Each structure stands twice: as structure tokens, then as C-alpha cells.
Amino acid sequence: MMTNEKKILLFLVDDDELFLKSLIIDFADNTESVVQTFLTGEQCVENISQNPDVVILDYNLNSVDKNAINGLETLDRIKAINPLTPVIMLSSQDKIEVAVNCMKHQAFDYIVKSETAFVRLQKTITTIFHYQEIEKALSWYMEKM
Amino acid sequence: MTNDRRRMNNIRQSISQSNYHRHHKINTMETISSRRQESRYTRSLIEASRDPLFTINPEGKITDINNASVNITEVTRENLIGTDFFEYFTEPEKAREIYKQVFAEGFVADYPLTIRDGKLTEVLFNGSVYKDEFGKVLGVVVVARDITDHRIVEKELMKAKKRAESATRIAEKAKNKAEFATQIAEEAVKSKQQFLSNMSHEIRTPMNAIIGFTKVLLKTDLNAKQKEYLNAIKISGDALTVLINDILDLAKVDAGKMIFEQVPFKMAASILAMIHLFETKIQEKNLLLKKEYDNNIPNVLVGDPVRLHQIILNLVSNAVKFTIKGEITVSVRLLNEDKDSVTIEFSVTDTGIGIPGDRLEHIFENFQQASSETARLYGGTGLGLAIAKQLIESQGGTITAKSKLGAGSTFSFILPFQKTDAEVELITETKELNAVVENIKVLVVEDIRLNQLLMKTLLDDFRFEHEIAADGKIAIEKLQNKSYDIILMDLHMPVMDGFEATEYIRNKMHSQIPIIALTADVTTADLEKCKSVGMNDYISKPLDERILFSKIADLLKKSMPVQDICLPADRSEYVDLTYLKKRTKANPELMREMILLYLKQTPSLISQMKQATYDKDWDSVYSAVHKMIPSFSIMGIHKDFEDMAKKVQEYSSTQKHLDEVQELVLKLDNVCSKACEELEEKLKLIKRPK
């Protein structure tokens, strides 16, 4: 009667391996999601055809490799390929202009890397799915009309 | 001289006059020709209109018309001109009134009338007066817009709208009906599950005692007959337990409650350990066992090894069961490999009795065997293949069977696995029983006397020290007075149950002592609850002593090195692994990986930051320090130092207080080097095998 729900595909993009690993550990306990990690924005964009349900993207992606594309550019490229892919931005800097910038480039939310980042991420992901459900229901009704 | 001048003037004047005349003449000619053109142009505009246009004089007689009027009235132009305008409408009085209104007000707009033609064309009447250059009214220009098409479209639209509305209503009704049906179905599934879960609980509890005490009895001095009878009880008990577990598994898969793990494991070792279990049985039956393993399969893969075991166990045990002579081949082949994943085909081939062609398609259905005699001759419930199929398909794989009656069968299944970094070696192989675990103090929390006694005998066998507490409250009292290595906790007890007790131990006593839940009921939400209150693992009753031992050994191995590093942690000045321990659930493997990563990336970030400060390359300082900031809290480095790093970030991005950056960078360098030293020490402690 009930079908097995499809697992959620998460993309984590961060060139800070330590923080990346800590997120992997956090998500590892969550059996509903499959996590794929990338150290650069380029790798993430190359794999975007897998249609991740949520992308978690670091704002500063070129601190190790100066020539790598940064978070915003990665965000733009993702949005250019699929504008509906929800992207949550991460940054260790709590700055209004960073936040505003992220929003301008169509990020779903902006989260500061801290002890509570993971909890916020989880909450944001829940919110994203909540929105998507509402939108789906809405479009169903619109179609019926 | 003066005459000459006068003459000259006269000539000049006459030339300019003649010029004037010539110009004037040309202008007049141009005006006439352009007027003609304008009139033709106007006429063509009027004729182009698809709406009838009339001009009417003050007496109501038609003075001019366009072609559209001829077409609609079906009267020739000659016959129309000079006739009474009002006669062409079904209500001439109304038309006359409108006409008067045009004269009175100068215009009228969108007045509905019907033309008296063959079809009674409905029109909207628009008119305005026209005047001569002195303002005298000469007549009225009238446009009668044909709105027949408009009316048709309007009607169609209304119809379509009505149809759409009724379709929506039908859809709504169907949806409600479907929702209602789904609700009933869901409730049915729920109650079925509840029933199975209750039943399993009721059966498992006494089974636990029966099997457990049979095992205990078997270890006492017995004569041959007694031993034979007891073995018979044990075998029947084991078979019954397998059946109950099968039914529960199937119910779980059916209800979509089966959760598949995604953990890294060693494929080759896992398969070998699995086949190993059958070796005695295969030798007993004098069969040959062949193993074919494709060495191109990556060493470590991510998937659910427990479920993989279960599938292979089902297939191999079938093969062994139905083969009297010959051989059994287990082969594992790499079918496909890409960047992230592999597809592997597992097949089990036997030279057994085979399956008739017409039964082959039903072989994967619940409670189906190749023939109704099969059960009588070979035993089994007919659930094994159904479970295997469900387990495979829920993981996105497929299973197929080929067979020839009397010659043997081949069961193959294909499953995808994720690839992983070779470094990530979380080994989840079957634990070896002979691991040395000594001087273990176990606290058993269990209210049922029978189970207490059984636990006591099992733990005696393991040579573990143990104490019994009859409920959660007693357990907590005992914990406060004495230290234990591990707790085995029943879930349902009087006074204080296992969940409450665990919550108290974790949150009030802040103890991370390993707790294993003992439960007879694994289908309900209990398991989730076990995890959420902070239990480390669970064992389902009836207890399998080997599983109990390996779970205890496993948990103690995990927690011991961590307990060891607790002491030096207090001596550390810079790092504090409490947070990391919490994040990794005290998993030594994960802690090791995290610390290694820190040790790998921090020194290069520090040197980048130092060099960039020296070069006054503030962007580079910014990006290095920016990347370092999250690591402070992960490694428990003091907030003051994190704030220092944040200051460097702030100053280098705003390019202010740059004179302070140098000093801060030096301080950070010092702190991080010390932290790295301390972490190297801790790493040794975690690494040390216990």
C-alpha cells in the first residue's frame, strides 16, 4: 500500500574538509538522506544533473585554491541549470552584506557556521520540504481550476 | 544714375512678383491633388471596415454606405441609398430614438439593436454627428458592429466554464473517495502491524525462556537420550524464532517500515563470513562449495551489510536445503562501475531438485513453494524468497530465478552500492567471538524473574560480573553507588521503565555508559524511541548468546579508548574534545578522522595566513582565517582564541586596524601549534588498540 519513500539527496559543498566531515557525521545519523560531498563548486556543478533535493553551499570556496569559483558563482551556475534547486548558503562570517548577497542570488537561506549550524540546517531543510509540499498542493488546485 | 537705379529696382520687383505667382500656382495644384488622394484613402478605410457604416441625413434617409452594409442587409447599394434608415431594424421606434439622441447629444455608444436581415444580426450601434465647416449638422455617421461571433464565443465560454466546474466537482469527489479508501487501507495496515507486533511480543517472551533454558540445560551433565530430546526442543525453538522474525520482516517491508542502513563495509570479508556459516552444513551433506569472487570489486562499499547477509543467507540456505548431491556455487561479479557507484551481481547456483517451469513465476510470492509437497519433504515456510525479493527491490535491485527440474536452480540478484573513500574504513564485519573482553561489570535491568535467571546464566558463561535490578529506579540507585561498564535494559518494567531510566542516566546523571535495550517487540516505534533517549543498541528477545556477546564486546571496544582519553583531556590547555565526542557519538573512528583532518588542514592555513600578513595580502589573510574559524569550536579551542580569529577576519576584510593583525596572527599561530601538539597526543591514545 505504502511505497518506500525516496531518500533525500543532499549535496554538501565546502573546501573546509574539517567542517565538511563534521556535517557528514551529523547527517550520517539521518537515515532518510544520502549525502554527497564536494570540495569545489566546479565539482558540484558537474554533478548537478543528479538533481539534488537540497544543496548546502559554502560562501567562500576559493580560500584554498585561489582560482576556484566562489560560492556565489557556484550558486548562480546551479540556478542557471535548475532554478528550482533549493540552495542553503553557509559562511563563517555573520555579515549583513553576505546575507543580502546570498538572498539576491536566489539562495533559500543563509546560515552562519557555528555550533548550532547543523540544527539550523536541519530545520531549514524541513522548511524547504514544507514549502515544496505547499507549492505542489497549490499547483494541483490551480490545475483543477 | 538715379534712373538706372530705379530701373534696376523695377526689374527686381517684377522678378520677385513673377516668382510669387509661380509658387502660388504650384501650391494650389498640389492641394487639389492631395485632397483627391485623401478622399480615396478615406474611402478605402471606410470600405475596409467589416462593420456596416452608414451616413444619414437629418431626415433619416441613408446618404452613403460601405460594402459591409450591402453584405449584411443583402440590399444593393442603389436600393439602399435614399431609403429610410429605421426600416432596417426589428424595432424601428427604438432606432429612431437613438437617432434623435445622436442629434441631441452629438454621439451615442454601444447601443444594442437587431438588423432585420435573414439572420436577425445583433449589432452594437455607435454614431456621431458630422458638421460642415460652419458647424451646421449635415448628418450622422453610424457604425453597427456585428456581435454575432462575439455572442457565440461568449456562449461557448459559459459552456466550457460550466463543464470545467462540474469536472472539478467530480474530481473533488473522486479525491475524497480515494482519500477515504487510503485512510481505511492505512488503518488496516496499521492494525495488521500492531497485531503482528503484539503477537511477536507474546510469542517471543516465552520463546526466550524456552530456548534460553534449553541452552542452559544442554550445558549440564546429561545422558544421550536427554541430550537428543533437548536438541530437538532447541531446533524447533530456533525454527519457530526464524519464522517469527521472517513474518515480522515481511510485515515491516510491506508497511514500508524497513530502514536500510548506509554504512561502509568490506564486501569480500562480509560475503566470506556469511558463507562460512554454511560450511559445516555443506560438509555434512557431502556437497561441494565453490566461491567465485570478482577482485575488481572495490574493497569498501557503502550499503546495508546486515540485509545483504539476510538475502544471501536465504538463498544459500535454500540451495543447501534442496540439494542432495553435487555442488553449490556462490559468485559475486562486478557488472558496472562509475565514478560514485558500482552494480554487483550475486548468484547462488545449486544442483538440486529444481523448480518446475510453471511454478517459477510464483516462487517469489508469500508462502509459495515449488510444490505443496516441498514443505513436507524439505521443510521451510516459503517466506524466504519473498523476503529476499522485498529486501532487494526496496534497495533498488532486481532478483531473477532460472531453473531446470531435476538439474538445479540459479538465483541471481543485482544490487547497487555507493563507492567510498578507501580511508573510511568503518568495519562492520561479524565480530569474532574470541575477542578478549575481561573484567566486565554488567548491570541487568529486568523485571521478569525467568529472564533475570536466564541473563544470569548467560553472563556467567561469558565470565562477566553482573548485578540485577528489577526496575529502572533500582538500577539508578545502583548506578549512583557503584560503577558498571555496560547496562542491559529491558524496556517495559513497573515503577520506572527502560526509556525513563535511560533518559535519567543520560540527562540527569550525565553518564555515557553504554546501554543496550532488551526488547521482544521490534516492529513498533520503540526502536526509534530507544535511539532518541540515548540507548546505544538493542537486542531482540529471544536472546542469541553470540549476538549478545558481540554487541557487548563491540560497544565496550568503542567506548573504552574514549574513556581513556577523558583523563588527559583535563590536562590539556588548548583543546577539549567534549564537543567532538558528542558530535561523533564517542565513535573513536570518527574522532580520529576529524582530528586527522584538523591536523592536515590547520598548519597550511596558518602558514598561508602568516605569509599573507607578511606580504600584506589582506584578501588571502581573510580567506585563510575565514576557513579556520569553524574548527575552533569543533576542537573545543577556547572562545577567546576564536574571537581573536574573528577579529583578524574583520580587520582584514575592512582593512582597518591592520597594525593589530600581525600580533593576532602570531598569537593564533602559537595557539594552533599547541592545539596540534595536544591533538597528536590524543590521537595516539585513541589509536591505541584496547
PDB file of N, CA and C in Angstrom, chain B residues 272-330:
ATOM      1  N   LEU B 272      32.392 -13.728   2.668  1.00  0.00           N
ATOM      2  CA  LEU B 272      33.097 -14.919   3.153  1.00  0.00           C
ATOM      3  C   LEU B 272      32.565 -15.355   4.512  1.00  0.00           C
ATOM      4  N   ALA B 273      32.400 -14.386   5.411  1.00  0.00           N
ATOM      5  CA  ALA B 273      31.910 -14.691   6.752  1.00  0.00           C
ATOM      6  C   ALA B 273      30.539 -15.347   6.665  1.00  0.00           C
ATOM      7  N   MET B 274      29.735 -14.838   5.725  1.00  0.00           N
ATOM      8  CA  MET B 274      28.379 -15.345   5.534  1.00  0.00           C
ATOM      9  C   MET B 274      28.414 -16.814   5.086  1.00  0.00           C
ATOM     10  N   ILE B 275      29.234 -17.095   4.074  1.00  0.00           N
ATOM     11  CA  ILE B 275      29.300 -18.457   3.526  1.00  0.00           C
ATOM     12  C   ILE B 275      29.873 -19.417   4.567  1.00  0.00           C
ATOM     13  N   HIS B 276      30.786 -18.879   5.343  1.00  0.00           N
ATOM     14  CA  HIS B 276      31.432 -19.652   6.394  1.00  0.00           C
ATOM     15  C   HIS B 276      30.406 -20.343   7.289  1.00  0.00           C
ATOM     16  N   LEU B 277      29.306 -19.641   7.554  1.00  0.00           N
ATOM     17  CA  LEU B 277      28.261 -20.184   8.419  1.00  0.00           C
ATOM     18  C   LEU B 277      27.713 -21.516   7.899  1.00  0.00           C
ATOM     19  N   PHE B 278      27.774 -21.711   6.567  1.00  0.00           N
ATOM     20  CA  PHE B 278      27.160 -22.907   5.991  1.00  0.00           C
ATOM     21  C   PHE B 278      28.137 -24.073   5.827  1.00  0.00           C
ATOM     22  N   GLU B 279      29.406 -23.799   6.114  1.00  0.00           N
ATOM     23  CA  GLU B 279      30.391 -24.800   5.767  1.00  0.00           C
ATOM     24  C   GLU B 279      30.143 -26.158   6.429  1.00  0.00           C
ATOM     25  N   THR B 280      29.813 -26.146   7.735  1.00  0.00           N
ATOM     26  CA  THR B 280      29.554 -27.429   8.430  1.00  0.00           C
ATOM     27  C   THR B 280      28.394 -28.166   7.784  1.00  0.00           C
ATOM     28  N   LYS B 281      27.312 -27.398   7.546  1.00  0.00           N
ATOM     29  CA  LYS B 281      26.108 -27.991   6.966  1.00  0.00           C
ATOM     30  C   LYS B 281      26.424 -28.618   5.602  1.00  0.00           C
ATOM     31  N   ILE B 282      27.218 -27.900   4.802  1.00  0.00           N
ATOM     32  CA  ILE B 282      27.552 -28.370   3.460  1.00  0.00           C
ATOM     33  C   ILE B 282      28.432 -29.617   3.529  1.00  0.00           C
ATOM     34  N   GLN B 283      29.348 -29.608   4.481  1.00  0.00           N
ATOM     35  CA  GLN B 283      30.193 -30.792   4.658  1.00  0.00           C
ATOM     36  C   GLN B 283      29.365 -31.992   5.095  1.00  0.00           C
ATOM     37  N   GLU B 284      28.439 -31.752   6.012  1.00  0.00           N
ATOM     38  CA  GLU B 284      27.570 -32.824   6.494  1.00  0.00           C
ATOM     39  C   GLU B 284      26.845 -33.495   5.343  1.00  0.00           C
ATOM     40  N   LYS B 285      26.378 -32.680   4.369  1.00  0.00           N
ATOM     41  CA  LYS B 285      25.610 -33.233   3.255  1.00  0.00           C
ATOM     42  C   LYS B 285      26.507 -33.697   2.118  1.00  0.00           C
ATOM     43  N   ASN B 286      27.835 -33.600   2.335  1.00  0.00           N
ATOM     44  CA  ASN B 286      28.785 -34.055   1.330  1.00  0.00           C
ATOM     45  C   ASN B 286      28.670 -33.299   0.006  1.00  0.00           C
ATOM     46  N   LEU B 287      28.432 -31.996   0.116  1.00  0.00           N
ATOM     47  CA  LEU B 287      28.313 -31.178  -1.094  1.00  0.00           C
ATOM     48  C   LEU B 287      29.617 -30.410  -1.297  1.00  0.00           C
ATOM     49  N   LEU B 288      29.796 -29.923  -2.529  1.00  0.00           N
ATOM     50  CA  LEU B 288      30.986 -29.133  -2.819  1.00  0.00           C
ATOM     51  C   LEU B 288      30.587 -27.659  -2.836  1.00  0.00           C
ATOM     52  N   LEU B 289      31.367 -26.829  -2.192  1.00  0.00           N
ATOM     53  CA  LEU B 289      31.052 -25.393  -2.183  1.00  0.00           C
ATOM     54  C   LEU B 289      32.077 -24.643  -3.020  1.00  0.00           C
ATOM     55  N   LYS B 290      31.589 -23.907  -4.019  1.00  0.00           N
ATOM     56  CA  LYS B 290      32.513 -23.121  -4.851  1.00  0.00           C
ATOM     57  C   LYS B 290      32.264 -21.639  -4.590  1.00  0.00           C
ATOM     58  N   LYS B 291      33.350 -20.894  -4.505  1.00  0.00           N
ATOM     59  CA  LYS B 291      33.223 -19.452  -4.302  1.00  0.00           C
ATOM     60  C   LYS B 291      33.900 -18.738  -5.465  1.00  0.00           C
ATOM     61  N   GLU B 292      33.186 -17.836  -6.111  1.00  0.00           N
ATOM     62  CA  GLU B 292      33.790 -17.041  -7.188  1.00  0.00           C
ATOM     63  C   GLU B 292      33.622 -15.577  -6.814  1.00  0.00           C
ATOM     64  N   TYR B 293      34.733 -14.901  -6.612  1.00  0.00           N
ATOM     65  CA  TYR B 293      34.640 -13.501  -6.211  1.00  0.00           C
ATOM     66  C   TYR B 293      35.451 -12.631  -7.168  1.00  0.00           C
ATOM     67  N   ASP B 294      34.812 -11.642  -7.719  1.00  0.00           N
ATOM     68  CA  ASP B 294      35.435 -10.742  -8.698  1.00  0.00           C
ATOM     69  C   ASP B 294      36.323  -9.732  -7.967  1.00  0.00           C
ATOM     70  N   ASN B 295      37.621  -9.808  -8.215  1.00  0.00           N
ATOM     71  CA  ASN B 295      38.539  -8.950  -7.466  1.00  0.00           C
ATOM     72  C   ASN B 295      38.519  -7.495  -7.909  1.00  0.00           C
ATOM     73  N   ASN B 296      37.760  -7.212  -8.974  1.00  0.00           N
ATOM     74  CA  ASN B 296      37.659  -5.812  -9.407  1.00  0.00           C
ATOM     75  C   ASN B 296      36.686  -5.014  -8.538  1.00  0.00           C
ATOM     76  N   ILE B 297      35.958  -5.729  -7.695  1.00  0.00           N
ATOM     77  CA  ILE B 297      35.008  -5.017  -6.822  1.00  0.00           C
ATOM     78  C   ILE B 297      35.801  -4.196  -5.806  1.00  0.00           C
ATOM     79  N   PRO B 298      35.438  -2.895  -5.662  1.00  0.00           N
ATOM     80  CA  PRO B 298      36.175  -2.074  -4.697  1.00  0.00           C
ATOM     81  C   PRO B 298      36.123  -2.699  -3.304  1.00  0.00           C
ATOM     82  N   ASN B 299      37.199  -2.503  -2.580  1.00  0.00           N
ATOM     83  CA  ASN B 299      37.342  -3.103  -1.263  1.00  0.00           C
ATOM     84  C   ASN B 299      36.201  -2.726  -0.319  1.00  0.00           C
ATOM     85  N   VAL B 300      36.009  -1.408  -0.174  1.00  0.00           N
ATOM     86  CA  VAL B 300      34.994  -0.937   0.773  1.00  0.00           C
ATOM     87  C   VAL B 300      33.844  -0.317   0.000  1.00  0.00           C
ATOM     88  N   LEU B 301      32.629  -0.712   0.335  1.00  0.00           N
ATOM     89  CA  LEU B 301      31.440  -0.155  -0.312  1.00  0.00           C
ATOM     90  C   LEU B 301      30.467   0.322   0.751  1.00  0.00           C
ATOM     91  N   VAL B 302      29.521   1.161   0.329  1.00  0.00           N
ATOM     92  CA  VAL B 302      28.524   1.659   1.275  1.00  0.00           C
ATOM     93  C   VAL B 302      27.188   0.996   0.977  1.00  0.00           C
ATOM     94  N   GLY B 303      26.589   0.409   1.973  1.00  0.00           N
ATOM     95  CA  GLY B 303      25.295  -0.241   1.798  1.00  0.00           C
ATOM     96  C   GLY B 303      24.824  -0.801   3.123  1.00  0.00           C
ATOM     97  N   ASP B 304      23.919  -1.763   3.067  1.00  0.00           N
ATOM     98  CA  ASP B 304      23.412  -2.351   4.297  1.00  0.00           C
ATOM     99  C   ASP B 304      23.893  -3.803   4.384  1.00  0.00           C
ATOM    100  N   PRO B 305      25.007  -4.046   5.082  1.00  0.00           N
ATOM    101  CA  PRO B 305      25.573  -5.403   5.116  1.00  0.00           C
ATOM    102  C   PRO B 305      24.651  -6.407   5.802  1.00  0.00           C
ATOM    103  N   VAL B 306      23.892  -5.937   6.803  1.00  0.00           N
ATOM    104  CA  VAL B 306      23.023  -6.864   7.532  1.00  0.00           C
ATOM    105  C   VAL B 306      21.951  -7.436   6.600  1.00  0.00           C
ATOM    106  N   ARG B 307      21.337  -6.553   5.809  1.00  0.00           N
ATOM    107  CA  ARG B 307      20.293  -7.004   4.892  1.00  0.00           C
ATOM    108  C   ARG B 307      20.883  -7.851   3.772  1.00  0.00           C
ATOM    109  N   LEU B 308      22.085  -7.501   3.337  1.00  0.00           N
ATOM    110  CA  LEU B 308      22.753  -8.298   2.307  1.00  0.00           C
ATOM    111  C   LEU B 308      22.973  -9.717   2.833  1.00  0.00           C
ATOM    112  N   HIS B 309      23.416  -9.804   4.083  1.00  0.00           N
ATOM    113  CA  HIS B 309      23.577 -11.105   4.729  1.00  0.00           C
ATOM    114  C   HIS B 309      22.285 -11.884   4.692  1.00  0.00           C
ATOM    115  N   GLN B 310      21.217 -11.182   5.061  1.00  0.00           N
ATOM    116  CA  GLN B 310      19.923 -11.840   5.152  1.00  0.00           C
ATOM    117  C   GLN B 310      19.503 -12.416   3.797  1.00  0.00           C
ATOM    118  N   ILE B 311      19.747 -11.651   2.737  1.00  0.00           N
ATOM    119  CA  ILE B 311      19.358 -12.112   1.398  1.00  0.00           C
ATOM    120  C   ILE B 311      20.176 -13.346   1.024  1.00  0.00           C
ATOM    121  N   ILE B 312      21.504 -13.245   1.177  1.00  0.00           N
ATOM    122  CA  ILE B 312      22.371 -14.355   0.787  1.00  0.00           C
ATOM    123  C   ILE B 312      22.078 -15.574   1.657  1.00  0.00           C
ATOM    124  N   LEU B 313      21.843 -15.319   2.946  1.00  0.00           N
ATOM    125  CA  LEU B 313      21.511 -16.412   3.860  1.00  0.00           C
ATOM    126  C   LEU B 313      20.277 -17.165   3.385  1.00  0.00           C
ATOM    127  N   ASN B 314      19.259 -16.410   2.969  1.00  0.00           N
ATOM    128  CA  ASN B 314      18.043 -17.046   2.474  1.00  0.00           C
ATOM    129  C   ASN B 314      18.320 -17.892   1.242  1.00  0.00           C
ATOM    130  N   LEU B 315      19.097 -17.318   0.294  1.00  0.00           N
ATOM    131  CA  LEU B 315      19.341 -18.038  -0.960  1.00  0.00           C
ATOM    132  C   LEU B 315      20.229 -19.263  -0.737  1.00  0.00           C
ATOM    133  N   VAL B 316      21.312 -19.084   0.049  1.00  0.00           N
ATOM    134  CA  VAL B 316      22.224 -20.214   0.254  1.00  0.00           C
ATOM    135  C   VAL B 316      21.541 -21.301   1.067  1.00  0.00           C
ATOM    136  N   SER B 317      20.745 -20.913   2.068  1.00  0.00           N
ATOM    137  CA  SER B 317      20.111 -21.955   2.882  1.00  0.00           C
ATOM    138  C   SER B 317      19.097 -22.724   2.047  1.00  0.00           C
ATOM    139  N   ASN B 318      18.434 -22.050   1.087  1.00  0.00           N
ATOM    140  CA  ASN B 318      17.570 -22.761   0.149  1.00  0.00           C
ATOM    141  C   ASN B 318      18.376 -23.752  -0.684  1.00  0.00           C
ATOM    142  N   ALA B 319      19.506 -23.263  -1.210  1.00  0.00           N
ATOM    143  CA  ALA B 319      20.334 -24.105  -2.067  1.00  0.00           C
ATOM    144  C   ALA B 319      20.770 -25.351  -1.303  1.00  0.00           C
ATOM    145  N   VAL B 320      21.213 -25.141  -0.053  1.00  0.00           N
ATOM    146  CA  VAL B 320      21.670 -26.272   0.751  1.00  0.00           C
ATOM    147  C   VAL B 320      20.507 -27.219   1.026  1.00  0.00           C
ATOM    148  N   LYS B 321      19.355 -26.610   1.316  1.00  0.00           N
ATOM    149  CA  LYS B 321      18.200 -27.403   1.691  1.00  0.00           C
ATOM    150  C   LYS B 321      17.753 -28.324   0.547  1.00  0.00           C
ATOM    151  N   PHE B 322      17.744 -27.791  -0.674  1.00  0.00           N
ATOM    152  CA  PHE B 322      17.158 -28.532  -1.787  1.00  0.00           C
ATOM    153  C   PHE B 322      18.176 -29.310  -2.625  1.00  0.00           C
ATOM    154  N   THR B 323      19.440 -29.352  -2.164  1.00  0.00           N
ATOM    155  CA  THR B 323      20.445 -30.076  -2.938  1.00  0.00           C
ATOM    156  C   THR B 323      20.868 -31.325  -2.162  1.00  0.00           C
ATOM    157  N   ILE B 324      20.794 -32.467  -2.827  1.00  0.00           N
ATOM    158  CA  ILE B 324      21.150 -33.710  -2.162  1.00  0.00           C
ATOM    159  C   ILE B 324      22.574 -34.109  -2.518  1.00  0.00           C
ATOM    160  N   LYS B 325      22.929 -33.902  -3.781  1.00  0.00           N
ATOM    161  CA  LYS B 325      24.322 -34.158  -4.135  1.00  0.00           C
ATOM    162  C   LYS B 325      24.756 -33.154  -5.203  1.00  0.00           C
ATOM    163  N   GLY B 326      26.071 -32.993  -5.298  1.00  0.00           N
ATOM    164  CA  GLY B 326      26.596 -32.065  -6.295  1.00  0.00           C
ATOM    165  C   GLY B 326      27.249 -30.872  -5.632  1.00  0.00           C
ATOM    166  N   GLU B 327      27.010 -29.683  -6.191  1.00  0.00           N
ATOM    167  CA  GLU B 327      27.749 -28.536  -5.688  1.00  0.00           C
ATOM    168  C   GLU B 327      26.869 -27.292  -5.601  1.00  0.00           C
ATOM    169  N   ILE B 328      27.360 -26.363  -4.785  1.00  0.00           N
ATOM    170  CA  ILE B 328      26.699 -25.061  -4.647  1.00  0.00           C
ATOM    171  C   ILE B 328      27.729 -24.004  -4.987  1.00  0.00           C
ATOM    172  N   THR B 329      27.374 -23.095  -5.895  1.00  0.00           N
ATOM    173  CA  THR B 329      28.316 -22.053  -6.310  1.00  0.00           C
ATOM    174  C   THR B 329      27.780 -20.699  -5.891  1.00  0.00           C
ATOM    175  N   VAL B 330      28.596 -19.959  -5.177  1.00  0.00           N
ATOM    176  CA  VAL B 330      28.237 -18.587  -4.827  1.00  0.00           C
ATOM    177  C   VAL B 330      29.175 -17.690  -5.612  1.00  0.00           C
TER     178      VAL B 330
END
